[in-house]
Short mmCIF file of C-alpha atoms in Angstrom, two decimals:
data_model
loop_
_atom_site.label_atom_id
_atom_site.label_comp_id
_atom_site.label_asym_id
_atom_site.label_seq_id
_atom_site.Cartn_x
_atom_site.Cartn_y
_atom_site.Cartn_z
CA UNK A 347 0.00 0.00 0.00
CA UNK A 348 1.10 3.57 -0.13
CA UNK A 349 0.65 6.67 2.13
CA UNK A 350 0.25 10.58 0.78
CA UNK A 351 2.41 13.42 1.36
CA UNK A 352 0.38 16.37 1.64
CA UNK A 353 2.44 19.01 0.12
CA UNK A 354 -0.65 21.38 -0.72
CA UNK A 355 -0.78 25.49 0.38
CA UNK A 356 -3.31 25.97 3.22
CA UNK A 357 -7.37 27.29 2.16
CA UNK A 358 -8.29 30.42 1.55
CA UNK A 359 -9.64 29.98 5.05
CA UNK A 360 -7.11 31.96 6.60
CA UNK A 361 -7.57 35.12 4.54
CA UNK A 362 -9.86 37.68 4.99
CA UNK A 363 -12.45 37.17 8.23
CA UNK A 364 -16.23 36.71 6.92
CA UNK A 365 -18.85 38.50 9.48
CA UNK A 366 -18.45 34.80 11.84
CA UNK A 367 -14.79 35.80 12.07
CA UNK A 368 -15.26 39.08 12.72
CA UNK A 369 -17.39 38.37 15.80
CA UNK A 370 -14.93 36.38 16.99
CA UNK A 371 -12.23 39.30 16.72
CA UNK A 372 -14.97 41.63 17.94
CA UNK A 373 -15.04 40.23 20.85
CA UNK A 374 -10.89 39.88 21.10
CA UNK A 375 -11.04 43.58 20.94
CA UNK A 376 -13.54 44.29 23.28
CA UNK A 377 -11.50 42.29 26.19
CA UNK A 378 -8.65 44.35 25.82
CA UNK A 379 -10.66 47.56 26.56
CA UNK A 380 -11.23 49.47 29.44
CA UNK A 381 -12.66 48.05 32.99
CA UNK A 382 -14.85 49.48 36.13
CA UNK A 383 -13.83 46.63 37.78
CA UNK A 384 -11.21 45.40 39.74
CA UNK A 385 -11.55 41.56 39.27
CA UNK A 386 -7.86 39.94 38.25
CA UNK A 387 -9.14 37.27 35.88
CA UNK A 388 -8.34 33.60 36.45
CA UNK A 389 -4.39 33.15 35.46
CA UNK A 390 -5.32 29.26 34.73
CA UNK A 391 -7.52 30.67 31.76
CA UNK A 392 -5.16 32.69 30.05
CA UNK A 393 -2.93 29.36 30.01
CA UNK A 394 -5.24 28.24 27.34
CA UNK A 395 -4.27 28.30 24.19
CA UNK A 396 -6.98 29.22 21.23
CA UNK A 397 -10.65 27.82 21.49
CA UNK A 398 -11.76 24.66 22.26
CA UNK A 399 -11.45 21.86 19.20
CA UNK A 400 -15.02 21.51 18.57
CA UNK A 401 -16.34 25.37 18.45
CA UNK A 402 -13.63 26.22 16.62
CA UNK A 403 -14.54 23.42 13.80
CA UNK A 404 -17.71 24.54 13.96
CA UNK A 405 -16.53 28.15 13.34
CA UNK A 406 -14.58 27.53 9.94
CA UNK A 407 -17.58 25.49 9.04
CA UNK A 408 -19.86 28.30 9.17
CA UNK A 409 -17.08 30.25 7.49
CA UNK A 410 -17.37 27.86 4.80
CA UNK A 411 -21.05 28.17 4.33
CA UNK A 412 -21.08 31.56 4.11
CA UNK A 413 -18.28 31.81 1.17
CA UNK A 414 -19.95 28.50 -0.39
CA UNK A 415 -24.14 29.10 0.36
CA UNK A 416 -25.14 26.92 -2.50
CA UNK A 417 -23.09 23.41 -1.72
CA UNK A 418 -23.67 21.03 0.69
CA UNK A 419 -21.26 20.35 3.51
CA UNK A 420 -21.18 17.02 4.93
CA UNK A 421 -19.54 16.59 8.15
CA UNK A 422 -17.25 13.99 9.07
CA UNK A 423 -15.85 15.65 12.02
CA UNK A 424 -17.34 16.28 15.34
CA UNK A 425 -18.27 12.69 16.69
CA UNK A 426 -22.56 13.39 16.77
CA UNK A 427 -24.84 11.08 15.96
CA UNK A 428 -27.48 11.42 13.39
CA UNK A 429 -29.97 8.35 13.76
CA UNK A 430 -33.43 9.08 15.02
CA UNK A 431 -33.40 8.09 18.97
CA UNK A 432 -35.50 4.61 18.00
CA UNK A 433 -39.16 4.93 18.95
CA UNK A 434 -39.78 2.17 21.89
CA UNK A 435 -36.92 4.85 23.87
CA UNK A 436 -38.78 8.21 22.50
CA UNK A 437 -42.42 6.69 23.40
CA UNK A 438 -41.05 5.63 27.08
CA UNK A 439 -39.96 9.36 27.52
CA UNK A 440 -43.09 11.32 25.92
CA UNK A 441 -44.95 8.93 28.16
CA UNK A 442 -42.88 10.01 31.58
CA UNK A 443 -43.67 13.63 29.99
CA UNK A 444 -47.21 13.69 29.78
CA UNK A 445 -46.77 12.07 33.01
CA UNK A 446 -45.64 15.28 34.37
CA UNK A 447 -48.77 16.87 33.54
CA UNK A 448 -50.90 14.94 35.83
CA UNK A 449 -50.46 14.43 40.07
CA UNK A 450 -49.61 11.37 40.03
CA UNK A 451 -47.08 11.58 37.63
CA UNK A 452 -45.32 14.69 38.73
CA UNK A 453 -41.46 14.66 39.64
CA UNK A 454 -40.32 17.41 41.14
CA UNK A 455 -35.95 17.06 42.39
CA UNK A 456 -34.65 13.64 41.99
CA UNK A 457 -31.55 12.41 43.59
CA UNK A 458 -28.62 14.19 42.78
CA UNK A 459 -26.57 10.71 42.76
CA UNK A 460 -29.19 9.41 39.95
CA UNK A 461 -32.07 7.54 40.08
CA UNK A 462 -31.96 4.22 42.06
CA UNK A 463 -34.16 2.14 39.72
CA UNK A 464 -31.38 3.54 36.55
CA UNK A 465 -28.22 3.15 38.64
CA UNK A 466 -29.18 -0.32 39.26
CA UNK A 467 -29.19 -1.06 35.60
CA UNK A 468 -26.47 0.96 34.87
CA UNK A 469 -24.78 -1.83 37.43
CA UNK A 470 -26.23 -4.96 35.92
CA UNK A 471 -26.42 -3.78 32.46
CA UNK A 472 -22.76 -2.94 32.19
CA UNK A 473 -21.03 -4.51 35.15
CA UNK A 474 -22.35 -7.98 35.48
CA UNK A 475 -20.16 -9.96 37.09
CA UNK A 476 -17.92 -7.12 37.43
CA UNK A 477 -19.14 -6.58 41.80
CA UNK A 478 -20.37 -2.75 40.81
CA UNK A 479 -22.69 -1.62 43.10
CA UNK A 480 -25.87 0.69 42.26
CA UNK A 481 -24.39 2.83 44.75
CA UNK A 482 -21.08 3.28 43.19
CA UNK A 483 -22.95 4.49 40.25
CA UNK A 484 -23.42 7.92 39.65
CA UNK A 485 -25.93 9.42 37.11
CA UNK A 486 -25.00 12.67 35.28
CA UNK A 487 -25.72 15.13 32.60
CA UNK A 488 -23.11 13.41 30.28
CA UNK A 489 -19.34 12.16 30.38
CA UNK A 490 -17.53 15.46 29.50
CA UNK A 491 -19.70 17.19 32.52
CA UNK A 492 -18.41 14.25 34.78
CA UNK A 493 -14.75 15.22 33.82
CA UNK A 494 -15.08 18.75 35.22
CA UNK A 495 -16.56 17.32 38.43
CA UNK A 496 -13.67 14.68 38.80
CA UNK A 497 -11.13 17.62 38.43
CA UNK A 498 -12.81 19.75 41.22
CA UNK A 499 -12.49 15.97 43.15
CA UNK A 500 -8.67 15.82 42.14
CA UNK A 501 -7.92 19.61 42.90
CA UNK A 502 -4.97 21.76 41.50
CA UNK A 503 -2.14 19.84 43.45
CA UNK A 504 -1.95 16.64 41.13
CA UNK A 505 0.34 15.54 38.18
CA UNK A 506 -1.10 14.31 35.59
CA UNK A 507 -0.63 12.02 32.25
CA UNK A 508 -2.26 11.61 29.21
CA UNK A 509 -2.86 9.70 26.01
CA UNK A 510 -1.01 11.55 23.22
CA UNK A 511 -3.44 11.96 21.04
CA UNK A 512 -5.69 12.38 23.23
CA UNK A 513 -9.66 13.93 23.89
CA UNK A 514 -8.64 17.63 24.49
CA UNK A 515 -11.34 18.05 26.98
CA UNK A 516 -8.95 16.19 29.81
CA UNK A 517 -6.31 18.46 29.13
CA UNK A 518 -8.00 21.48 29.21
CA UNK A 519 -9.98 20.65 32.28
CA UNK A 520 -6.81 20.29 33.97
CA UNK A 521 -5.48 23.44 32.47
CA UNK A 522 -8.78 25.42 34.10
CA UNK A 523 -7.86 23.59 37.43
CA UNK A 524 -3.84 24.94 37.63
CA UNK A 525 -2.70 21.58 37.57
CA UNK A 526 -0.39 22.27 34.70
CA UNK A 527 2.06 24.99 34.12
CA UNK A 528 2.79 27.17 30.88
CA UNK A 529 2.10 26.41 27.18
CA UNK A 530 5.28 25.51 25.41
CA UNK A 531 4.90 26.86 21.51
CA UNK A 532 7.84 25.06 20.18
CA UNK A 533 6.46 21.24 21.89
CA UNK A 534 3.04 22.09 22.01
CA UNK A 535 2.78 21.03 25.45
CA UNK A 536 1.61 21.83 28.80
CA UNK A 537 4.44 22.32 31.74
CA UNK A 538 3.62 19.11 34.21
CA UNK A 539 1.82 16.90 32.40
CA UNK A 540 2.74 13.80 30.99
CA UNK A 541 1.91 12.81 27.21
CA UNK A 542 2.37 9.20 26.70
CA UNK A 543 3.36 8.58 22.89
CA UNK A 544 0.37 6.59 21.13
CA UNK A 545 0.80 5.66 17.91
CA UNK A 546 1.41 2.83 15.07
CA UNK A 547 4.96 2.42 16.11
CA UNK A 548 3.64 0.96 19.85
CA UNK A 549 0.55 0.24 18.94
CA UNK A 550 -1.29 3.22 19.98
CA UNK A 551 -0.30 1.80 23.51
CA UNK A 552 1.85 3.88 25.78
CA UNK A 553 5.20 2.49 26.79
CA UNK A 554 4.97 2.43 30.24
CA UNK A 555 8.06 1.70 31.35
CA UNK A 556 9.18 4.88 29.91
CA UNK A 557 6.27 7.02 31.58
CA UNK A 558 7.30 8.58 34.79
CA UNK A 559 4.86 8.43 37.63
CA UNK A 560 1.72 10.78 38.19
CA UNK A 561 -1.20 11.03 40.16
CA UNK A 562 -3.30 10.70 37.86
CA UNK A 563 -3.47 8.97 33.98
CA UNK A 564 -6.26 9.66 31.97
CA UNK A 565 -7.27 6.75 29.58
CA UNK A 566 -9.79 6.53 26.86
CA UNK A 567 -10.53 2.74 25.53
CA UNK A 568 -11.65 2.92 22.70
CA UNK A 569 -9.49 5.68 21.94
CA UNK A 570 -11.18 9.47 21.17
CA UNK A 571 -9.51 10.00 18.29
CA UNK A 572 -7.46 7.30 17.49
CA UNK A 573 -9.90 4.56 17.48
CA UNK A 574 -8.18 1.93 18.74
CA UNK A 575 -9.06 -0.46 21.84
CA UNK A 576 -6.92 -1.86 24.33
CA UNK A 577 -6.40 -5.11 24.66
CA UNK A 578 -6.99 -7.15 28.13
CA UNK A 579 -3.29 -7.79 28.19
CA UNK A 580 -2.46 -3.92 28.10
CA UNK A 581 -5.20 -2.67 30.38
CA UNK A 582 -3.95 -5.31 32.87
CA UNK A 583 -0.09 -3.70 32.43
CA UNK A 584 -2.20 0.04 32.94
CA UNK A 585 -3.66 -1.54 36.20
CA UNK A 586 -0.52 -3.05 37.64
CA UNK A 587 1.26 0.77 36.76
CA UNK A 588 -1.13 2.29 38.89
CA UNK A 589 -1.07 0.52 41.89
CA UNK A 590 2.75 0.40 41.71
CA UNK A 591 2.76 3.80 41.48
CA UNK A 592 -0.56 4.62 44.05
CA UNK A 593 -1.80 6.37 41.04
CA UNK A 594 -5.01 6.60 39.99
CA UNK A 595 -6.61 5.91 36.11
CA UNK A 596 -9.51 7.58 35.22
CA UNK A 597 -11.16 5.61 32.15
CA UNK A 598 -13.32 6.80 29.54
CA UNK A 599 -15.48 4.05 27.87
CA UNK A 600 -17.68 6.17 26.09
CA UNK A 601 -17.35 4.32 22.87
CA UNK A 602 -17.10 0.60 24.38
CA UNK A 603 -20.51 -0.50 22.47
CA UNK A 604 -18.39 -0.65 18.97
CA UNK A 605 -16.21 -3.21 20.36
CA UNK A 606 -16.25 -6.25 18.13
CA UNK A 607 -13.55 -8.38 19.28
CA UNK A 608 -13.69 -9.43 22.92
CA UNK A 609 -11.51 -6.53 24.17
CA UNK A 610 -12.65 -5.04 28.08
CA UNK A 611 -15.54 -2.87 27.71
CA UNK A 612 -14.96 -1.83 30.86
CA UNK A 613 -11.53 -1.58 33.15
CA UNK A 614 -13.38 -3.16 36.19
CA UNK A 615 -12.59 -6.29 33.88
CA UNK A 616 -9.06 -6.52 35.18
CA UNK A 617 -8.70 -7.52 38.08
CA UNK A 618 -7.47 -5.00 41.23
CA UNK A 619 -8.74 -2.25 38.48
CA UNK A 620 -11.70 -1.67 41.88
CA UNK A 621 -8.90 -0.42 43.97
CA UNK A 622 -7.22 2.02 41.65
CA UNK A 623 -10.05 3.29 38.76
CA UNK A 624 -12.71 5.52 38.33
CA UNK A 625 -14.49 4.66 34.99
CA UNK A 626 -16.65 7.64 32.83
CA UNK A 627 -19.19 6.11 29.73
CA UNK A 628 -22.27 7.98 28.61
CA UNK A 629 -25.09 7.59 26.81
CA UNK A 630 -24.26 9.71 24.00
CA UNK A 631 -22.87 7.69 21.39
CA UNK A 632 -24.29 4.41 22.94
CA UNK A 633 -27.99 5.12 22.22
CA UNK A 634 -27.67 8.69 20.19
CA UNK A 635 -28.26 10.78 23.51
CA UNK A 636 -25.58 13.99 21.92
CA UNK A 637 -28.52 15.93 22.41
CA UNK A 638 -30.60 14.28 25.49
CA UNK A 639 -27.44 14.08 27.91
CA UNK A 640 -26.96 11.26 30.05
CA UNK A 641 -24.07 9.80 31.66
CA UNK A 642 -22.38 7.77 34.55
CA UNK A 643 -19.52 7.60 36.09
CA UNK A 644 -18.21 4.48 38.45
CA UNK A 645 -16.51 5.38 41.91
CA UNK A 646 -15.85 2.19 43.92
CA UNK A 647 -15.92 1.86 47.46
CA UNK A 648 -12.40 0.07 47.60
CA UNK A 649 -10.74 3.64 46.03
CA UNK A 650 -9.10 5.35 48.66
CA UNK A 651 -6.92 8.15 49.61
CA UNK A 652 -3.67 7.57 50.73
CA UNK A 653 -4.78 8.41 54.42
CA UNK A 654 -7.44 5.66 53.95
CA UNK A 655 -10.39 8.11 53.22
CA UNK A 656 -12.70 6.63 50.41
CA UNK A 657 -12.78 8.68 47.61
CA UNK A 658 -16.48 7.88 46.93
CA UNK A 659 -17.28 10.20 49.91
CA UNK A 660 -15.98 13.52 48.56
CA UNK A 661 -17.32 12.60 45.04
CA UNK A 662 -20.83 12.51 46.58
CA UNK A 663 -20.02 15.95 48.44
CA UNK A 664 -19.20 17.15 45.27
CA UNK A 665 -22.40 15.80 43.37
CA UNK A 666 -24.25 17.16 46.08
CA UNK A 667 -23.21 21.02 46.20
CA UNK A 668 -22.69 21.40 42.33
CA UNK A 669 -25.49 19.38 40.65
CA UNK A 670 -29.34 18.53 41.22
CA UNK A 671 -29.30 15.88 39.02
CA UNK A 672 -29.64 14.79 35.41
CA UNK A 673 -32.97 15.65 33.86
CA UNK A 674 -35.73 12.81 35.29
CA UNK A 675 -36.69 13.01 31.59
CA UNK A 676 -33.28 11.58 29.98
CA UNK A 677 -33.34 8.93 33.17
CA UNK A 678 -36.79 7.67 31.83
CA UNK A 679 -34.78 7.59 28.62
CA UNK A 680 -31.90 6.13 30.14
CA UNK A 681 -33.96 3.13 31.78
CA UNK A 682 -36.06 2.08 28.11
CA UNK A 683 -32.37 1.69 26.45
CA UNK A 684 -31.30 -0.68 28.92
CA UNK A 685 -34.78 -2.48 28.76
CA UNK A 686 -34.37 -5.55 26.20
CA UNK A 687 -36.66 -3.79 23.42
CA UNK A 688 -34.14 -0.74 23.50
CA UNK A 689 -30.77 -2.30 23.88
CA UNK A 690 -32.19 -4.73 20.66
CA UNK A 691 -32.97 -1.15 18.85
CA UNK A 692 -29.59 0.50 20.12
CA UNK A 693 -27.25 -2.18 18.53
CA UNK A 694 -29.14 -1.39 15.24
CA UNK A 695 -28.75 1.67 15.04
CA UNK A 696 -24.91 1.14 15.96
CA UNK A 697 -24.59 -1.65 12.92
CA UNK A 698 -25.31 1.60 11.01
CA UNK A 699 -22.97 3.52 12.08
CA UNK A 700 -20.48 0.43 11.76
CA UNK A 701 -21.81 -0.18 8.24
CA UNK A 702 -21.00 3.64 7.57
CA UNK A 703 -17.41 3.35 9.14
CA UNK A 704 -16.34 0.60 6.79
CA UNK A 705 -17.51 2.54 3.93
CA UNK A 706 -15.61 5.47 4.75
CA UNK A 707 -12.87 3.14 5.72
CA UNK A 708 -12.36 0.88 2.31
CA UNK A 709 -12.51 4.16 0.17
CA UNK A 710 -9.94 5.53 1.83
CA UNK A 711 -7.71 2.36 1.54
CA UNK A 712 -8.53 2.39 -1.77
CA UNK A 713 -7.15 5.91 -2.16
CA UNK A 714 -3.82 4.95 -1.03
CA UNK A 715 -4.12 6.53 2.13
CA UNK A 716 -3.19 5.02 5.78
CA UNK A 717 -5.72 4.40 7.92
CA UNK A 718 -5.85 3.08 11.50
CA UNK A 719 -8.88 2.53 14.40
CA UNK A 720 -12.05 2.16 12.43
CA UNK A 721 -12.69 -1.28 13.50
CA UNK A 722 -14.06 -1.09 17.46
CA UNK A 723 -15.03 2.83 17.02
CA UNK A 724 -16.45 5.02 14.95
CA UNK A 725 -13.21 6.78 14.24
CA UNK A 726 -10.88 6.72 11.62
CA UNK A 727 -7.42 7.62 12.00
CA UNK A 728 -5.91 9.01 8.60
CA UNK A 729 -2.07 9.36 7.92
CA UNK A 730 -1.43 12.26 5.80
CA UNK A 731 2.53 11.65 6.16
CA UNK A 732 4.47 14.94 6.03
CA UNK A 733 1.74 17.58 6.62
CA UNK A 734 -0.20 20.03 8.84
CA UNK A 735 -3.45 18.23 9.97
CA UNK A 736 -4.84 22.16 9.79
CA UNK A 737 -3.88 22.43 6.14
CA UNK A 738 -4.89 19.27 5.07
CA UNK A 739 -8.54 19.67 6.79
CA UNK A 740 -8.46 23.03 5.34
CA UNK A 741 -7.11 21.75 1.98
CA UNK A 742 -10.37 18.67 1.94
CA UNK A 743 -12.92 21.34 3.00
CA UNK A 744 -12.05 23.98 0.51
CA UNK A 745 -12.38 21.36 -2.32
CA UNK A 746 -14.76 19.15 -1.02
CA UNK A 747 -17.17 20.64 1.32
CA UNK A 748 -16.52 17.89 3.58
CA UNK A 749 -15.51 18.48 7.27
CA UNK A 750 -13.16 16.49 9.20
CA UNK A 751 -10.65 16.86 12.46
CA UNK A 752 -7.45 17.90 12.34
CA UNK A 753 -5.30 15.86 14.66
CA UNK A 754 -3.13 18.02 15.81
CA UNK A 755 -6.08 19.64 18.06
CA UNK A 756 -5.79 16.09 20.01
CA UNK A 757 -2.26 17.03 21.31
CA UNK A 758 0.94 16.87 19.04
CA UNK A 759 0.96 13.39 18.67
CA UNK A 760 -1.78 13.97 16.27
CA UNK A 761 -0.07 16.11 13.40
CA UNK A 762 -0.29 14.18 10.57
CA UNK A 763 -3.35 13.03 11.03
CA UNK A 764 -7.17 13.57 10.39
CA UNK A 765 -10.40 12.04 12.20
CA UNK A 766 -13.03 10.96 10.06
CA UNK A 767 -16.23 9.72 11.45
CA UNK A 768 -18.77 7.60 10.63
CA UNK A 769 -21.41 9.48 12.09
CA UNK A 770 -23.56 10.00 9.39
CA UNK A 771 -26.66 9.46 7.60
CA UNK A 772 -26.31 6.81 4.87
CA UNK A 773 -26.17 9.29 2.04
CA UNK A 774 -24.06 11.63 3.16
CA UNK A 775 -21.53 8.85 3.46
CA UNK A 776 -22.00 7.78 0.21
CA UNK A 777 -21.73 11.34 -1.45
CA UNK A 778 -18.10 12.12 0.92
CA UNK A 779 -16.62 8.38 -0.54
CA UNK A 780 -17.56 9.71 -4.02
CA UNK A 781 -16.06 13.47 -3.04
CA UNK A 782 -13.04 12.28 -1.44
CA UNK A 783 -12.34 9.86 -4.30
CA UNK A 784 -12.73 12.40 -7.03
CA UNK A 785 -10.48 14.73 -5.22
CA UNK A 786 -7.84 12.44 -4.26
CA UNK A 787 -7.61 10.49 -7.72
CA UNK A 788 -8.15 13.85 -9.88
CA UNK A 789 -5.68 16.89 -7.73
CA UNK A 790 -2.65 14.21 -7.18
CA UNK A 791 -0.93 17.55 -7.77
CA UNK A 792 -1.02 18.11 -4.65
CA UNK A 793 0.48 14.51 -3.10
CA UNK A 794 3.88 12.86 -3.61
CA UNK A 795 2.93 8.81 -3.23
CA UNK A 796 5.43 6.85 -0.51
CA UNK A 797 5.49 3.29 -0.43
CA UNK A 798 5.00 2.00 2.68
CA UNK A 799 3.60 -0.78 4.55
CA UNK A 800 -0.09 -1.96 4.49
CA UNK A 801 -2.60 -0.48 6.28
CA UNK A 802 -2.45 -1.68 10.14
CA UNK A 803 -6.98 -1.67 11.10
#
């Protein structure tokens, strides 16, 4: 097989700022006028470097529409689903809404922890066999929410590590906290924090005999944006790290419903993981909640503080002072997905998105082009050998209307690459194969072809 040089000149994206732009330097202007107050603003802010991935995706894209109004752009990028919310889910919630409308149906605050009836599925849906208790189960507004909360749990006076790529959101959470120190331009890295190499050459598995201890690693299996699972036999060598090192791993299984192969959907699967992980999953990409917002995290009672307190305590403080709850609407939700008629309508909706993924992905081997994850998640990890991840998603949206994720917003370890996700409806991945395969076999221009070896999925 080969892989692509990309050896293109960056989109006419970067010139002249369209009226979405200009807001955006509006309001760079406006910060740097004059104040009546005398509020120092947060140093741990001004650490951060540009805006988040996501809004900042969505920015060009908006860009793009308003220099291209007549095409239609497809997105491959940000990781929403598409699929209708299947109906035997939607009925169970419109039926808890009307519900509201009568006396005895009426909910007013539910607990803040969840409620009882969903945590216990939560535990026997996911964790059979796996001694998670409904109590250890926490019910939230979604996965990224639960991140924040853990960091207000962890504090500013932890080290940290890191996938590399990795889901910015962890990093920048800890960045907010003042657990890391100043940007570094010329690595693009954070001062104190630990990026652990993941990529073809280790099998996007971090060498951990090379990683220095922290207080903290942050894990996501299967990988956000690298798509690639860990294997029983690597999560056990994570486990064993942490307790040598009385660190803790928090784990991020959001996507652990496209695993296909027998790998650990969950880290409780290894054993002593009880006594050294906290484990985040959602509903989001599970049963197409992006929009409904439901998640869970897992805080066992054998996690403890190095003085013996359990951790579980202060995590239910926390719950308790800065959130009343997820919506009782989205737990109705949450409890018809993990009824048998929903979880039998969720893995068909999932097949699509698999089906979509594996279109996406044989075009692109097709192509030429390098392409890793796309068999356990809905991610594809494309090699563009040589390049700028900006320029080539700037490069593929200025000629194809198609958006995409530049790697290099994941951390540095992702330059080089783009995310491409299969996320879609049907026809829209249909039209991007035929887009992307018109561009790449007709501007070759713009490539210099490098044999290689054959693509690694």
């Amino acid at each position: 097989m080969v892989s692509l040089m990309f050896v293109g000149s960056a989109s006419s994206l970067c010139s002249s700022p369209s009226k979405f732009a200009k807001a955006s330097l509006d309001f760079e202007i406006k910060k740097l006028g004059g104040s009546t107050t005398k509020l120092v603003r947060n140093a741990n802010l001004e650490k951060l470097k540009n805006n988040y991935l996501f809004p900042e995706i969505n920015r060009r894209k908006l860009e793009h529409i308003e220099k291209h109004p007549n095409v239609q752009v497809i997105s491959l990028g940000t990781g929403d689903t598409t699929e209708p919310i299947p109906e035997h889910i939607t009925s169970h919630m419109s039926k808890f809404v009307h519900g509201l409308s009568t006396v005895e149906g009426y909910r007013g605050y539910g607990l803040e922890q969840g409620n009882k009836t969903l945590r216990k599925a939560i535990a026997e849906t996911f964790y059979k066999d796996l001694d998670v208790k409904s109590n250890e189960v926490f019910v939230s507004d979604g996965a990224q929410s639960d991140i924040s909360r853990l960091q207000i749990l962890l504090g500013s006076n932890v080290t940290i590590a890191v996938q590399d790529p990795t889901f910015p959101a962890y990093i920048d959470s800890s960045v907010i906290m003042g657990q890391t120190g100043h940007f570094y331009e010329s690595t693009k890295k954070y001062q104190n924090v630990v990026y652990m190499p993941c990529g073809p050459n280790n099998s996007f598995f971090p060498d951990l005999n090379m990683t220095p201890r922290t207080d903290v690693i942050f894990f996501c299996s299967p990988n956000n944006p690298t798509g690639y699972v860990a294997s029983r036999t690597q999560l056990r060598q994570l486990v064993d790290f942490a307790k040598r090192n009385g660190s803790i791993v928090i784990f991020d299984s959001a996507y652990a419903a496209f695993i296909e192969d027998g790998s650990p959907r969950s880290i409780y699967e290894i054993p002593g993981a009880r006594e050294v992980a906290i484990e985040v999953s959602s509903f989001s990409k599970f049963a197409g909640f992006t929009g409904v917002r439901l998640g869970w995290s897992v805080i066992p009672d054998e996690l403890l503080y190095s003085n013996g307190f359990p951790i579980i305590n202060d995590f239910h403080r926390i719950v308790t002072t800065s959130f009343n709850g997820a919506s009782n609407i989205a737990q109705a939700g949450g409890l018809a997905c993990l009824s048998s008629g929903g979880l039998k309508e969720i893995r068909s909706v999932n097949n699509y998105y698999k089906e979509n993924r594996k279109i996406l992905m044989d075009t692109l081997i097709s192509l030429g082009l390098k392409v890793y994850g796309g068999v356990n998640a809905p991610y594809l990890w494309v090699h563009f050998k040589g390049s700028k991840s900006w320029d080539v998603f700037a490069e593929i949206l200025e000629n194809t209307h198609i958006i995409t994720v530049p790697g290099s917003g994941f951390g540095p370890g992702g330059e080089e690459y783009l995310r491409i996700s299969g996320f879609g409806g049907r026809e829209d991945i249909v039209e991007a194969s035929k887009r992307l395969q018109n561009f790449f076999n007709t501007r070759t221009k713009y490539f210099t072809y490098i044999s290689s070896t054959s693509n690694a999925n």
